[in-house]
Structure formats: structure tokens, C-alpha cells
PDB file of C-alpha atoms in Angstrom:
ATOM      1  CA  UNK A   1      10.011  28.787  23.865  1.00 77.00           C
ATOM      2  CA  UNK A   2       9.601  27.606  20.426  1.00 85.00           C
ATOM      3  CA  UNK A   3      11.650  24.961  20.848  1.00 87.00           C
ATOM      4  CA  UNK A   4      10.100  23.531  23.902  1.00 90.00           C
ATOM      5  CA  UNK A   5       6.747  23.362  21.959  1.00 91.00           C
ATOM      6  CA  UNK A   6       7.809  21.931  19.090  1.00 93.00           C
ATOM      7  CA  UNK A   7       9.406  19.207  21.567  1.00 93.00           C
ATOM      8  CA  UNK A   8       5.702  19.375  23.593  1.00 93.00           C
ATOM      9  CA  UNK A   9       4.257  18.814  20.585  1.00 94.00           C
ATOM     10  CA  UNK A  10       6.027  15.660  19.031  1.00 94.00           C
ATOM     11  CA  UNK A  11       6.070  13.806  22.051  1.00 94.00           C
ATOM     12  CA  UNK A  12       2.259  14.595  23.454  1.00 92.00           C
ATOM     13  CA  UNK A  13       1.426  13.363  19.546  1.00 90.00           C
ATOM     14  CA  UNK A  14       3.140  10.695  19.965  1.00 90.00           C
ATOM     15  CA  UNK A  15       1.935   9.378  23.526  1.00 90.00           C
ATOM     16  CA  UNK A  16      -1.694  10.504  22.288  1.00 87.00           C
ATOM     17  CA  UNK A  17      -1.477   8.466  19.480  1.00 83.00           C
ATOM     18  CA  UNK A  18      -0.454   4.914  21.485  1.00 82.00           C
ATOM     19  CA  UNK A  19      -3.070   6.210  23.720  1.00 82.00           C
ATOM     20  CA  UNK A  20      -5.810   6.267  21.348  1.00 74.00           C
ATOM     21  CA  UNK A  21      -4.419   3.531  19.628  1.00 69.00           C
ATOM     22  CA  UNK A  22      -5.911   1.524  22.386  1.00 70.00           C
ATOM     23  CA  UNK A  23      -8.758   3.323  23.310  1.00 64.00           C
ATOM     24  CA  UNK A  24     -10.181   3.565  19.580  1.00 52.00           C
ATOM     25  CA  UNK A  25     -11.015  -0.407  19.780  1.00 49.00           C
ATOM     26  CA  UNK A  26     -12.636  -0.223  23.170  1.00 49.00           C
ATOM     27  CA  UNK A  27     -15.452   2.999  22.514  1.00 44.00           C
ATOM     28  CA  UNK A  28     -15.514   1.230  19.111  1.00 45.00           C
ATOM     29  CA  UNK A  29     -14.405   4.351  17.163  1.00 47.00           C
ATOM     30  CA  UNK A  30     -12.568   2.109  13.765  1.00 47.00           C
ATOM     31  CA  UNK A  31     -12.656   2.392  10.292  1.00 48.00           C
ATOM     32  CA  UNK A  32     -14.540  -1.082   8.693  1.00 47.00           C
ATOM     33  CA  UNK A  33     -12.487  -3.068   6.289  1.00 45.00           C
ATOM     34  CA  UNK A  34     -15.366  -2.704   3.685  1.00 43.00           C
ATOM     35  CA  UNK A  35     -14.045  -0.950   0.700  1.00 43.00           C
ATOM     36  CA  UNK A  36     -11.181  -0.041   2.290  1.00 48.00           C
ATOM     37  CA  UNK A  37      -7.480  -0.951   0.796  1.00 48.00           C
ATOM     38  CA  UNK A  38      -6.803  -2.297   4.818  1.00 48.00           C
ATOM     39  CA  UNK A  39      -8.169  -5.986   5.690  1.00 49.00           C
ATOM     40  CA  UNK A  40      -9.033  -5.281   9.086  1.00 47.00           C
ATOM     41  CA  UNK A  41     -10.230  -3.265  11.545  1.00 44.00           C
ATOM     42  CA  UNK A  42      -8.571  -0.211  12.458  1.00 46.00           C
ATOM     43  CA  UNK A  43      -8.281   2.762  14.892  1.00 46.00           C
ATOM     44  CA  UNK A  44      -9.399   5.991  13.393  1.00 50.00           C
ATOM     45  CA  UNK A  45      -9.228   8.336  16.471  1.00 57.00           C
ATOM     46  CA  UNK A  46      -5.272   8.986  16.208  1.00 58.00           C
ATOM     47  CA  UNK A  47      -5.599  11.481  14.024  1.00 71.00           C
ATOM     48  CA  UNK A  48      -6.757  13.788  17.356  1.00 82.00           C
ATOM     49  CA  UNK A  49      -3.347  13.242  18.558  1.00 85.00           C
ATOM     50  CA  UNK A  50      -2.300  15.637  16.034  1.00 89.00           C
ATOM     51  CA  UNK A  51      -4.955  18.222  16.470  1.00 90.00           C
ATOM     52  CA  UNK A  52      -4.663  18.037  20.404  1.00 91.00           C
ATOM     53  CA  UNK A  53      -0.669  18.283  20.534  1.00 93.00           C
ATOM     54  CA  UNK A  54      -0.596  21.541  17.909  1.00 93.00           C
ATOM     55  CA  UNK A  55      -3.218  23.573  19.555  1.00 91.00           C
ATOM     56  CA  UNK A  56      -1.384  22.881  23.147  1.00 91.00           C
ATOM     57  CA  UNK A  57       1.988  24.434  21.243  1.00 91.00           C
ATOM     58  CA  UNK A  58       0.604  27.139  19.225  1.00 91.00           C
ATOM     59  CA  UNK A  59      -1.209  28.359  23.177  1.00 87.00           C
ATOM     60  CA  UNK A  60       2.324  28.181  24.602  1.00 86.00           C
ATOM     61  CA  UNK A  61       4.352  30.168  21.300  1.00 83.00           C
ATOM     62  CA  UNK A  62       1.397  32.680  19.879  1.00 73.00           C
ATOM     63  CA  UNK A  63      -0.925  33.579  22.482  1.00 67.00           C
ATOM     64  CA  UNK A  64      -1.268  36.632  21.803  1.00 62.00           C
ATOM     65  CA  UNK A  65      -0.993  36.415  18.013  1.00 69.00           C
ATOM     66  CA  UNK A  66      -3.930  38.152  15.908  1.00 74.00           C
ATOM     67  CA  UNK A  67      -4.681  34.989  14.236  1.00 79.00           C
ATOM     68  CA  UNK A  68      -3.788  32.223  17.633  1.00 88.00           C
ATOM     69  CA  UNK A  69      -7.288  32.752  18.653  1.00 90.00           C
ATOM     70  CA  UNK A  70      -9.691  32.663  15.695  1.00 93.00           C
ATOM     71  CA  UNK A  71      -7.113  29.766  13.989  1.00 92.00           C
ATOM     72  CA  UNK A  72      -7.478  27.564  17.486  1.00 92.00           C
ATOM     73  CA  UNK A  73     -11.271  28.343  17.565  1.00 94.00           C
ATOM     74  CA  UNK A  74     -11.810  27.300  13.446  1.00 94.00           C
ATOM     75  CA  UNK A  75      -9.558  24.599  13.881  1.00 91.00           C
ATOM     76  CA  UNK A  76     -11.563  22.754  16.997  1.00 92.00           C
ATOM     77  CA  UNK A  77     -14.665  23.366  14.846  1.00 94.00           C
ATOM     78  CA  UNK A  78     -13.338  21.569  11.923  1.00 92.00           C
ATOM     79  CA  UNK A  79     -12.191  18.623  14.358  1.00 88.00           C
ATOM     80  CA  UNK A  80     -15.460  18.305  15.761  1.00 91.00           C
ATOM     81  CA  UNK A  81     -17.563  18.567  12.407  1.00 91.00           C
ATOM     82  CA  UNK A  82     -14.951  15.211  11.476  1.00 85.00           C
ATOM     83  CA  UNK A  83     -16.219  13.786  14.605  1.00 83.00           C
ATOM     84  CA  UNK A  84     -19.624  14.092  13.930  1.00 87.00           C
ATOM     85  CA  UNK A  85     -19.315  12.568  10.267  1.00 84.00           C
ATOM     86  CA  UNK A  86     -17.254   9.807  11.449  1.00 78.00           C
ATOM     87  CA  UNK A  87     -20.022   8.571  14.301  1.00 80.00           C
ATOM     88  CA  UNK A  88     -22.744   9.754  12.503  1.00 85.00           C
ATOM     89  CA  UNK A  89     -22.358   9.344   9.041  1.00 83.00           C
ATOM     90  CA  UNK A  90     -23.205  13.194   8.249  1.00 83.00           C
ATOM     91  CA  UNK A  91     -24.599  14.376   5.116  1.00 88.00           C
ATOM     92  CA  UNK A  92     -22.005  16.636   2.349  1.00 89.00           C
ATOM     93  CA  UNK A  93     -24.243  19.295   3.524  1.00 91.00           C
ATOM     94  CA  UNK A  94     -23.671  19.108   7.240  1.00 92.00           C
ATOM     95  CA  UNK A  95     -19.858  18.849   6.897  1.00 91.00           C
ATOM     96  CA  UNK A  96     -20.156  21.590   4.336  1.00 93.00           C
ATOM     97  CA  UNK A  97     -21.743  23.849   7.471  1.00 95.00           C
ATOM     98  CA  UNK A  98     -19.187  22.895   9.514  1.00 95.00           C
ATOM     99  CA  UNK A  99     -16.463  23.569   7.188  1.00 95.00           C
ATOM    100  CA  UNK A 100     -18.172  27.188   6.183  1.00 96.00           C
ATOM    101  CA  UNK A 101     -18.478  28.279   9.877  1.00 97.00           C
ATOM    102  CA  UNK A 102     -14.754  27.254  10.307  1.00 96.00           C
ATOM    103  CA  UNK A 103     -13.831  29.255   7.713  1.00 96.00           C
ATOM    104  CA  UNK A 104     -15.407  32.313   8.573  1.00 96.00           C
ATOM    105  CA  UNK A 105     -13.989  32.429  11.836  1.00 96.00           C
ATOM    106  CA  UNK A 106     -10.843  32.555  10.319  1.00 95.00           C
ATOM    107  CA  UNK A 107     -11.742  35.002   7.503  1.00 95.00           C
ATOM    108  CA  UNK A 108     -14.411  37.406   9.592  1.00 94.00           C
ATOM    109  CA  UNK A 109     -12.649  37.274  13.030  1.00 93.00           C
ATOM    110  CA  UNK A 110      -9.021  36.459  12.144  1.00 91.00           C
ATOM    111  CA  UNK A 111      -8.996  38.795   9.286  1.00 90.00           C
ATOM    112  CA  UNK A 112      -7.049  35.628   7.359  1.00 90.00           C
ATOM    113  CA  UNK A 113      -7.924  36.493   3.688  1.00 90.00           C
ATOM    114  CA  UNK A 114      -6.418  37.135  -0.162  1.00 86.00           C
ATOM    115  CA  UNK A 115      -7.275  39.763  -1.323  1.00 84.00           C
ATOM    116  CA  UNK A 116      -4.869  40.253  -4.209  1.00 82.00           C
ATOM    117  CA  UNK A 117      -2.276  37.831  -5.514  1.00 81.00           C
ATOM    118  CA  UNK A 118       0.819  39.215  -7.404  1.00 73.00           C
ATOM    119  CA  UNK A 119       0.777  38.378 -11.348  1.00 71.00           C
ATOM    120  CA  UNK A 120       3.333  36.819 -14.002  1.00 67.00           C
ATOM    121  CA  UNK A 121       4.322  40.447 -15.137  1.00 69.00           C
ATOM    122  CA  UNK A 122       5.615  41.165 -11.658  1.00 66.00           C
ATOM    123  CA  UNK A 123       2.279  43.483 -10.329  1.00 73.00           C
ATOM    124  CA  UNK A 124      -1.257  42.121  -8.748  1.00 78.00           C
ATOM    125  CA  UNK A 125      -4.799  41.746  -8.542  1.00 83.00           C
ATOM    126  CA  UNK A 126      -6.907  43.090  -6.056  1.00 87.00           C
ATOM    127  CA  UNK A 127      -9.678  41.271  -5.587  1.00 88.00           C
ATOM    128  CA  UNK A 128     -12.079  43.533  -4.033  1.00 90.00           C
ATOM    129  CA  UNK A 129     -15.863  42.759  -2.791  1.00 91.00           C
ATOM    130  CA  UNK A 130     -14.897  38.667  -4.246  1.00 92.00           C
ATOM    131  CA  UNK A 131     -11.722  38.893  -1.543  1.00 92.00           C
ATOM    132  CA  UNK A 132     -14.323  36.850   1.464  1.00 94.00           C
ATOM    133  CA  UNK A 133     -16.136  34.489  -1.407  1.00 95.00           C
ATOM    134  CA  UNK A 134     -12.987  33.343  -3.381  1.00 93.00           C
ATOM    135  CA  UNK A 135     -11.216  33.350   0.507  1.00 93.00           C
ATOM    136  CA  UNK A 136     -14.110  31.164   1.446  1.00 96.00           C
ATOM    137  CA  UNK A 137     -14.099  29.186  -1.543  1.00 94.00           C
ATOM    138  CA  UNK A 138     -10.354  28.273  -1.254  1.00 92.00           C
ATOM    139  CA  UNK A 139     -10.427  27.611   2.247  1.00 94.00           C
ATOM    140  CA  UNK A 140     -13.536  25.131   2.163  1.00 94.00           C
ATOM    141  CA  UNK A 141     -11.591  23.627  -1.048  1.00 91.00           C
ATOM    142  CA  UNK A 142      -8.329  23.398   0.171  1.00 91.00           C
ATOM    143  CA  UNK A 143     -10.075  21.351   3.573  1.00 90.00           C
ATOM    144  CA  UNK A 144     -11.928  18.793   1.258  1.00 87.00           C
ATOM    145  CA  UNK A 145      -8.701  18.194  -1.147  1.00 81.00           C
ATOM    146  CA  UNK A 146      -7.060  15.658   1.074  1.00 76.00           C
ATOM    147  CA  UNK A 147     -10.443  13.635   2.051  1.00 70.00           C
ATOM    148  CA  UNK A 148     -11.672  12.572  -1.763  1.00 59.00           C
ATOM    149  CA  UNK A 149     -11.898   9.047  -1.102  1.00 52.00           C
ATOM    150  CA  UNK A 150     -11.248   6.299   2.269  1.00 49.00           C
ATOM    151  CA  UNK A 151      -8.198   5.036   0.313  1.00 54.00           C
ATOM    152  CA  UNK A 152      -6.272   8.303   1.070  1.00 59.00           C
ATOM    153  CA  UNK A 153      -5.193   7.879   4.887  1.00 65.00           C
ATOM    154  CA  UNK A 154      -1.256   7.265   4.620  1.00 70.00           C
ATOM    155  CA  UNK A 155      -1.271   9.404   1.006  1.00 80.00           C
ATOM    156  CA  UNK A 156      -3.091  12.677   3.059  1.00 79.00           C
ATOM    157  CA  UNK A 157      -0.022  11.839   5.959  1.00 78.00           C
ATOM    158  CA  UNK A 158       2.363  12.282   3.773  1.00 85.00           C
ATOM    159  CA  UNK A 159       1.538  14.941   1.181  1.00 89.00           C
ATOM    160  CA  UNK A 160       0.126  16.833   3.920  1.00 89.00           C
ATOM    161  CA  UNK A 161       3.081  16.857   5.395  1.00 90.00           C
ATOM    162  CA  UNK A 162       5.621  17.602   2.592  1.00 92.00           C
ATOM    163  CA  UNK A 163       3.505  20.532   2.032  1.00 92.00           C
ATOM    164  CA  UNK A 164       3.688  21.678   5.568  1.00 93.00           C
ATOM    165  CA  UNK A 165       7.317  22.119   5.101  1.00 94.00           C
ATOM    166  CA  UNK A 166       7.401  23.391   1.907  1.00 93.00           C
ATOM    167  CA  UNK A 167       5.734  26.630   3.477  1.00 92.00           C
ATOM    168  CA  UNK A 168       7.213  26.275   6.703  1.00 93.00           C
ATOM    169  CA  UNK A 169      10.528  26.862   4.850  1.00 93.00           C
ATOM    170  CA  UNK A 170       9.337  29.312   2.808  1.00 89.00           C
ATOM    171  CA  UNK A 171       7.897  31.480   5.689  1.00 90.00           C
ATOM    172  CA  UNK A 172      11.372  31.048   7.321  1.00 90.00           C
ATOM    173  CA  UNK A 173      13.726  32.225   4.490  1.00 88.00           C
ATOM    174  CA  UNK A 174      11.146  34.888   3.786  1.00 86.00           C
ATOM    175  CA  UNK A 175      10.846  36.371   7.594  1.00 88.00           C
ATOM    176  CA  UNK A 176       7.040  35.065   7.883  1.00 87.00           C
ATOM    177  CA  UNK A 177       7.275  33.965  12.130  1.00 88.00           C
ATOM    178  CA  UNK A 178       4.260  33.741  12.425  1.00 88.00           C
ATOM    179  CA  UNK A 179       3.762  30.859   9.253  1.00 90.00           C
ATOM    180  CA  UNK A 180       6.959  29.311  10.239  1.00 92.00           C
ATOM    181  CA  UNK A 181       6.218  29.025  13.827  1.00 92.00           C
ATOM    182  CA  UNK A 182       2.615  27.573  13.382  1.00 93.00           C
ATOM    183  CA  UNK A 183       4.146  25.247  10.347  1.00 94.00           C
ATOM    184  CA  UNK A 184       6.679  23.703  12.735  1.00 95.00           C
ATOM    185  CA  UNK A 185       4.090  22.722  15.446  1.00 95.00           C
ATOM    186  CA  UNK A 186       1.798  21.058  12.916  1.00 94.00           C
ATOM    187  CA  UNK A 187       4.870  19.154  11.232  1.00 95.00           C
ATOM    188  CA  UNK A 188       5.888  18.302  14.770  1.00 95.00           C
ATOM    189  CA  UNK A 189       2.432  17.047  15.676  1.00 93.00           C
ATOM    190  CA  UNK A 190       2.176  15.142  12.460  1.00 90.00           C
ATOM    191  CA  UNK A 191       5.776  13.376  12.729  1.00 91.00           C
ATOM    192  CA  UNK A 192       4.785  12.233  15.903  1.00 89.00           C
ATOM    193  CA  UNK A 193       1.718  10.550  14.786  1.00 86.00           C
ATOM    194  CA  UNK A 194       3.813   9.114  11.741  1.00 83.00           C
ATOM    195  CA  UNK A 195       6.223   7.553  14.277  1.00 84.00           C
ATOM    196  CA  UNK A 196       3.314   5.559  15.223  1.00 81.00           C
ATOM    197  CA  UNK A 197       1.326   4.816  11.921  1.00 74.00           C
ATOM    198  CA  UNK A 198       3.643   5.184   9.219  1.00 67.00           C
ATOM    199  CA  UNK A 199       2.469   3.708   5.980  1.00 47.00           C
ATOM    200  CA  UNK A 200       1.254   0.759   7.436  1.00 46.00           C
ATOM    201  CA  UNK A 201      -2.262   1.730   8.264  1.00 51.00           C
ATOM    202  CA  UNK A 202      -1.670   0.566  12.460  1.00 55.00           C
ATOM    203  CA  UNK A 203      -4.110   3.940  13.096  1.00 59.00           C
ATOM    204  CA  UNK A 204      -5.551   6.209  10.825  1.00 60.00           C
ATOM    205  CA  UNK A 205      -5.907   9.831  10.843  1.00 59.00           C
ATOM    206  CA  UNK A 206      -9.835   9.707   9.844  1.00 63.00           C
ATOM    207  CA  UNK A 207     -12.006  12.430   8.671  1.00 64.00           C
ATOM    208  CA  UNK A 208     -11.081  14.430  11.143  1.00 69.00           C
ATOM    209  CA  UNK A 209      -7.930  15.135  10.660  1.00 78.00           C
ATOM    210  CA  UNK A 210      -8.192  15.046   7.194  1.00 82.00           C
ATOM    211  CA  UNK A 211     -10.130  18.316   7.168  1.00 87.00           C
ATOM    212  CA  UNK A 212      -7.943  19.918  10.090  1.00 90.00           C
ATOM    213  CA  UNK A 213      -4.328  19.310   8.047  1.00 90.00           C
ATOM    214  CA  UNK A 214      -6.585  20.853   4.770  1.00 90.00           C
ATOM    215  CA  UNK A 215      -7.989  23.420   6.395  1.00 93.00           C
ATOM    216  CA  UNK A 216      -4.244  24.777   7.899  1.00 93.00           C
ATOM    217  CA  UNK A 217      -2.576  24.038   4.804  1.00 92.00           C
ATOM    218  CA  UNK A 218      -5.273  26.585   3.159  1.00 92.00           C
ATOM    219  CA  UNK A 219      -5.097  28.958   6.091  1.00 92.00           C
ATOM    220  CA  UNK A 220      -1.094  29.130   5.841  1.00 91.00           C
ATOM    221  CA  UNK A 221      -1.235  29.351   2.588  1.00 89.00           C
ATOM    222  CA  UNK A 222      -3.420  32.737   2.631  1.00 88.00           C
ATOM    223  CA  UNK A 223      -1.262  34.138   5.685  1.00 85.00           C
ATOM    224  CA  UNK A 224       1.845  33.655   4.638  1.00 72.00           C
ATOM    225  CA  UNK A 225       1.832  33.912   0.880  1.00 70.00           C
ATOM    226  CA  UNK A 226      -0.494  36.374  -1.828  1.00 65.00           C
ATOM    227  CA  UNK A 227       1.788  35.010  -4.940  1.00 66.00           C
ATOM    228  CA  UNK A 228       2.184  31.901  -7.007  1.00 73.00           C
ATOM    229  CA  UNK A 229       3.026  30.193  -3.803  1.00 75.00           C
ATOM    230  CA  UNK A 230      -0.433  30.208  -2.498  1.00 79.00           C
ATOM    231  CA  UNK A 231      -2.032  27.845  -5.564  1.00 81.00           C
ATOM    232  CA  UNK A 232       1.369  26.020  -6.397  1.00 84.00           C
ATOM    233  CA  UNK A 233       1.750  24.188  -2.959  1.00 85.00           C
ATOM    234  CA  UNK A 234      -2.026  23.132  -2.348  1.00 84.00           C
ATOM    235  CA  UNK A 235      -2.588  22.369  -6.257  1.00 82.00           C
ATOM    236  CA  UNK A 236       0.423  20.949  -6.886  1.00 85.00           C
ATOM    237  CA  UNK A 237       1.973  19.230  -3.914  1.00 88.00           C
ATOM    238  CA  UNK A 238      -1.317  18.242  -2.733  1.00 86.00           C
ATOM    239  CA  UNK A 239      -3.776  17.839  -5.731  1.00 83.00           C
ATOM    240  CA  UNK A 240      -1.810  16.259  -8.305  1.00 84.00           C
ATOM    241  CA  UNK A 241      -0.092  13.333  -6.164  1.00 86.00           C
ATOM    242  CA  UNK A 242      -3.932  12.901  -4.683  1.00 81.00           C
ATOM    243  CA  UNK A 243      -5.131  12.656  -7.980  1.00 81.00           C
ATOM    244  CA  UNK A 244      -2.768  10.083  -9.469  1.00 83.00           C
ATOM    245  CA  UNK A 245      -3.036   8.109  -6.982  1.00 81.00           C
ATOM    246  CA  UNK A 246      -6.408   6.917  -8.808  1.00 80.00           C
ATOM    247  CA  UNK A 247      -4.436   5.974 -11.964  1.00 82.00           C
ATOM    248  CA  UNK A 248      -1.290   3.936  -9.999  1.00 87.00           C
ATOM    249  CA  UNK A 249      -4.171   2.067  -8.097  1.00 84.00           C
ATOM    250  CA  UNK A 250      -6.215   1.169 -11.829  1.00 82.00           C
ATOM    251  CA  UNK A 251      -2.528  -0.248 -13.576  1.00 85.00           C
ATOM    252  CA  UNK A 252      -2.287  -2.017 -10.490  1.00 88.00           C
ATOM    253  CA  UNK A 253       0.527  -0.555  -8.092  1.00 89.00           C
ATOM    254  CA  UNK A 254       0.012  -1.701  -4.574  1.00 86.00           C
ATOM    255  CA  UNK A 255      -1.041   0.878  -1.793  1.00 83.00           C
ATOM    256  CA  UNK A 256       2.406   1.415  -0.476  1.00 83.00           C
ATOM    257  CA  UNK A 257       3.976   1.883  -4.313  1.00 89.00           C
ATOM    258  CA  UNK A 258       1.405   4.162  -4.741  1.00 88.00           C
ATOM    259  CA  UNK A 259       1.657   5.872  -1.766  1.00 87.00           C
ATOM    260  CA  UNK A 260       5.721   5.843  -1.786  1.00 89.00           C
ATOM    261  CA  UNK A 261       5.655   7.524  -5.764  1.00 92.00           C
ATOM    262  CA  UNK A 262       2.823   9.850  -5.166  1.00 90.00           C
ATOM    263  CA  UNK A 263       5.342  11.225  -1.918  1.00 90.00           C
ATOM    264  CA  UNK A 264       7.872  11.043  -3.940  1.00 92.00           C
ATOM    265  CA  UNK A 265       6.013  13.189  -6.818  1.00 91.00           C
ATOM    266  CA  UNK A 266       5.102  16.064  -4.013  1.00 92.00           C
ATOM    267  CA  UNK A 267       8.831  16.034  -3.065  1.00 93.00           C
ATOM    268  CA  UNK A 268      10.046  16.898  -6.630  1.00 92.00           C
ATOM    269  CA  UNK A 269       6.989  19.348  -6.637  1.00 90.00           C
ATOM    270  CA  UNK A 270       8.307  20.944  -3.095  1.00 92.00           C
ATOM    271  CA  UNK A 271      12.029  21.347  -4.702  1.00 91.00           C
ATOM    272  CA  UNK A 272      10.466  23.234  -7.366  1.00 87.00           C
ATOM    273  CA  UNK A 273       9.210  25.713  -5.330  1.00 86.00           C
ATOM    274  CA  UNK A 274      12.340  26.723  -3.692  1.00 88.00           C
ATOM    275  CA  UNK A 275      14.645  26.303  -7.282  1.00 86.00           C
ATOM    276  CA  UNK A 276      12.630  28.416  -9.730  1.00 81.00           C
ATOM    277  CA  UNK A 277      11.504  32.384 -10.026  1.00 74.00           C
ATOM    278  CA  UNK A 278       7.898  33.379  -9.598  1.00 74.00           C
ATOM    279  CA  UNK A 279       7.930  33.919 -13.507  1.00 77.00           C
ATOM    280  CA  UNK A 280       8.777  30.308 -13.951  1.00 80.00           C
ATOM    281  CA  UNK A 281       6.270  28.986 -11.531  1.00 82.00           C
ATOM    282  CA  UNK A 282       3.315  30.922 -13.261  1.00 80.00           C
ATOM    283  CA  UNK A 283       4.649  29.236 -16.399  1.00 82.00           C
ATOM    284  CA  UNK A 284       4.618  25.973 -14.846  1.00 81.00           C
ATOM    285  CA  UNK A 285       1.271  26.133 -13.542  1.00 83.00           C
ATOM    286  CA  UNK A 286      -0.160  27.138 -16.476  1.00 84.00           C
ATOM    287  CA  UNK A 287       1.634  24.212 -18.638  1.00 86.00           C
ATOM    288  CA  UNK A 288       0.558  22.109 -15.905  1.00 82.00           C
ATOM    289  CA  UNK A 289      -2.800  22.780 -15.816  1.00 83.00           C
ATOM    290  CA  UNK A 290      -2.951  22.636 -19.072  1.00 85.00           C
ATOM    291  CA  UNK A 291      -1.720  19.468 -19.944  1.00 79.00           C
ATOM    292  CA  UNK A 292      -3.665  18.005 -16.966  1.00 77.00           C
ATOM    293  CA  UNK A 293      -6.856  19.374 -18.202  1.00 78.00           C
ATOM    294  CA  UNK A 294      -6.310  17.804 -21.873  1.00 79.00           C
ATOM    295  CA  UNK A 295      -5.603  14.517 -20.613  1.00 74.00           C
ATOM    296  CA  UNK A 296      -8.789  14.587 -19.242  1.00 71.00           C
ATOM    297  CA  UNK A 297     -10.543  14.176 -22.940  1.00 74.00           C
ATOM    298  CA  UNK A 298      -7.672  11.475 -23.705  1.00 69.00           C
ATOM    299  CA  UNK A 299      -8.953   8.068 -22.229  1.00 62.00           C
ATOM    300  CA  UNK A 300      -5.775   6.155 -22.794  1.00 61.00           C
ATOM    301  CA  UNK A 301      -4.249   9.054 -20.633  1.00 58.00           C
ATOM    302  CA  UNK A 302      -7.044   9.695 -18.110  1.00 64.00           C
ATOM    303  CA  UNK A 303      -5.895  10.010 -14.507  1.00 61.00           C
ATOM    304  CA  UNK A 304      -9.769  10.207 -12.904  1.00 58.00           C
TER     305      UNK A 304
END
């Protein structure tokens, strides 16, 4: 069954995507060449092709699945708050709503939450009465991390979905169906949309979808992981390439350089996860963060 919905799911992503392709232009729902790194306009409604063709597969392989229900429910709620702030220009604060009502449905109803996170010396941290804030907090994060600036369409593609199988992989070798199954459908869903954008911008994803692959990138990465996993894939894999993307575009790399070495960056990031202990990943984050942080008072070395 889980092959026939991963199948489902790349080809109804990839038909919805040709289909809104065309139908984008004619209810007039684009993205405006004005401050934009594309020239013309473009269709912004593919990105439901995605969110459309996953929530058909996860119905067919987890319908039963504690977290099918509140994850399907959060997830529509996300798509429609992008709606809204595409065709209405919303306000932070109304997305923010949106984003915090997702997220409790996943954290109140679904039960998806952290609520301890193992340590370098090899024990954890409960978290306690801060387990539904910081949940809440990482979730709503996570979901705006990809959408920093109109410039990021084919960068959020393809981080998003080097990250996807990062965990997917993970959640296979470590026994995790339930991560692995949903990871597959959303990679599925997302290659098929690829097919038809790649990184020349032909159709963008568009807020929408920008929030939806954040928000299950942060959901995944609560159910499937409570180590070093669950801030080294979205912070690393996601954040970093995201972030340097500002500095390639200031020294004057083209959008597809840019795009094709920040990928590239998350890829080397991804390996990392797989080659090196959970020791040597707290060490790398922290050296990381550090030297990110301190480059940050260093103008000749600023990234942002």
C-alpha cells in the first residue's frame, strides 16, 4: 500500500502542478516581478499540488495513525492561512494565528511534542511544564524558517527537500514507520512538483507551501527524533544554506549558483548526519553555532 501512494502521490503532484500551472494565470493567483529575482510573471498556486497529493497518500497509508488526523487537520490550516496572506496580503500577526492554531492541533490533539532531548554525556533533559511552549515555539519557528524573504522559492524546494530525506532515512534505519512513511509521501509530492518547476522559477511554491514543508519538517522532527537530530537537520540543513544565501547574492553569484551551492551545502550537512556519533554532532553544533554567531560582530565576514 505504501508503494501505491507514494506512486499516487508523485504523479497527482505532478498533474496538479501542470494543472495549476495554467489555472494560476487565469484566477490571477501570480507572484509580481517587483523585487523579485524572476522578470516576469509567475504562477504561485503549484505549490498546492504538493499539499493536495501528500494528504491524499498519508489518508490511504495511516488512517488510523494517532497523529494522521490532527497532522492532516494542522496541515490544511497552515495551507489555508498561506492562502489568505498570498490574496490578502495578511498582517505577521494574522499568519502568526494561523501558524499557532496549527500547531496546537498537532501538540494538544496529536500529542506531537519534546519533552526531553538526550544530552552530549549520553542522558537527557526533561523539559517539564516548558515541554508545550518550547514545542510551540519550535514548531511556529521551524514553519517561518523557509519563508524569510520572496527570493527563497527554488532554495526552500530544495533544502526542504534534502532535509525531508535526511529524516526519512533516518526514521527508516532507526525503525520510525510512522516518520519514514509520512517522509516518503512528502518527498514524493515534492519531486513531483520539482519535475515541473525545477530551478527555473516556471511555478512557484508560494507562501503556502512554504509554511506547510516548515511546518512538517518541524513536526517530523519532534516525532521521530528527541536527540541532536531534532536541531541539527532544521538548523543546519535548513537554516544555514537559507542564510547564506544572503551573502552569495551580495558578492554577486547568480540565483541558480546560489541556489545550486546552498543545495549543495545542505547535502554535505545531510551526510554528516548519517557519518558521525551523537557526541560528535553536539560538538559540531556547538562549534557551529559558535563560529556563526561571532561572524556576526565581524563585518568583513557577515552573512546577514
Amino acid at each position: 500500500m505504501l508503494y501505491i501512494s507514494l506512486i499516487i502521490c508523485f504523479v497527482v503532484s505532478i498533474l496538479l502542478s501542470l494543472i495549476a500551472k495554467r489555472s494560476a494565470m487565469t484566477i490571477e493567483e501570480t507572484d509580481k516581478p517587483e523585487n523579485k529575482f524572476h522578470k516576469t510573471v509567475i504562477p504561485s498556486l503549484g505549490g498546492l499540488a504538493i499539499i493536495i497529493s501528500f494528504i491524499a497518500g498519508i489518508s490511504i497509508v495511516s488512517p488510523n495513525f494517532t497523529y494522521t488526523i490532527p497532522i492532516i487537520i494542522g496541515a490544511t490550516i497552515i495551507a489555508i492561512t498561506g492562502v489568505l496572506a498570498e490574496r490578502f496580503q495578511l498582517t505577521v500577526k494574522w499568519k502568526f494565528i494561523g501558524q499557532t492554531i496549527a500547531a496546537l492541533v498537532v501538540i494538544v490533539w496529536g500529542g506531537v511534542q519534546v519533552s526531553s532531548i538526550y544530552t552530549l554525556q549520553g542522558g537527557y533533559i526533561e523539559f517539564g511544564y516548558l515541554t508545550i511552549p518550547l514545542t510551540l515555539v519550535w514548531i511556529i519557528g521551524i514553519t517561518n524558517g523557509i519563508n524569510l524573504s520572496p527570493s527563497l522559492d527554488g532554495l526552500a524546494k530544495g533544502v526542504s527537500t534534502i532535509a525531508l530525506i535526511t529524516m526519512t532515512l533516518m526514521a527508516y534505519i532507526t525503525g520510525d514507520s510512522f516518520v519514514a512513511n509520512t517522509g516518503g509521501l512528502l518527498i514524493a509530492s515534492t519531486l513531483g512538483f520539482l519535475l515541473v518547476s525545477s530551478y527555473s522559477p516556471k511555478i512557484l511554491i508560494g507562501d503556502k507551501t512554504s509554511f506547510f514543508l516548515g511546518f512538517m519538517i518541524a513536526v517530523l522532527s519532534i516525532s521521530g527524533f528527541n536527540n541532536v537530530m531534532m536541531i541539527y537537520i532544521p538548523a543546519y540543513i535548513l537554516g544555514v544554506p537559507i542564510v547564506l544565501h544572503y551573502y552569495l547574492l551580495g558578492k554577486g553569484f547568480t540565483f541558480k549558483q546560489t541556489v545550486s551551492i546552498c543545495c549543495s551545502i545542505a547535502a554535505i550537512f545531510s551526510l554528516g548526519a548519517f557519518i558521525f556519533s551523537t557526541s560528535i554532532m553536539w560538538g559540531a553544533i556547538i562549534i557551529l553555532t559558535v563560529i556563526f554567531v561571532s561572524s556576526q560582530f565581524l563585518s568583513k565576514y557577515r552573512f546577514i
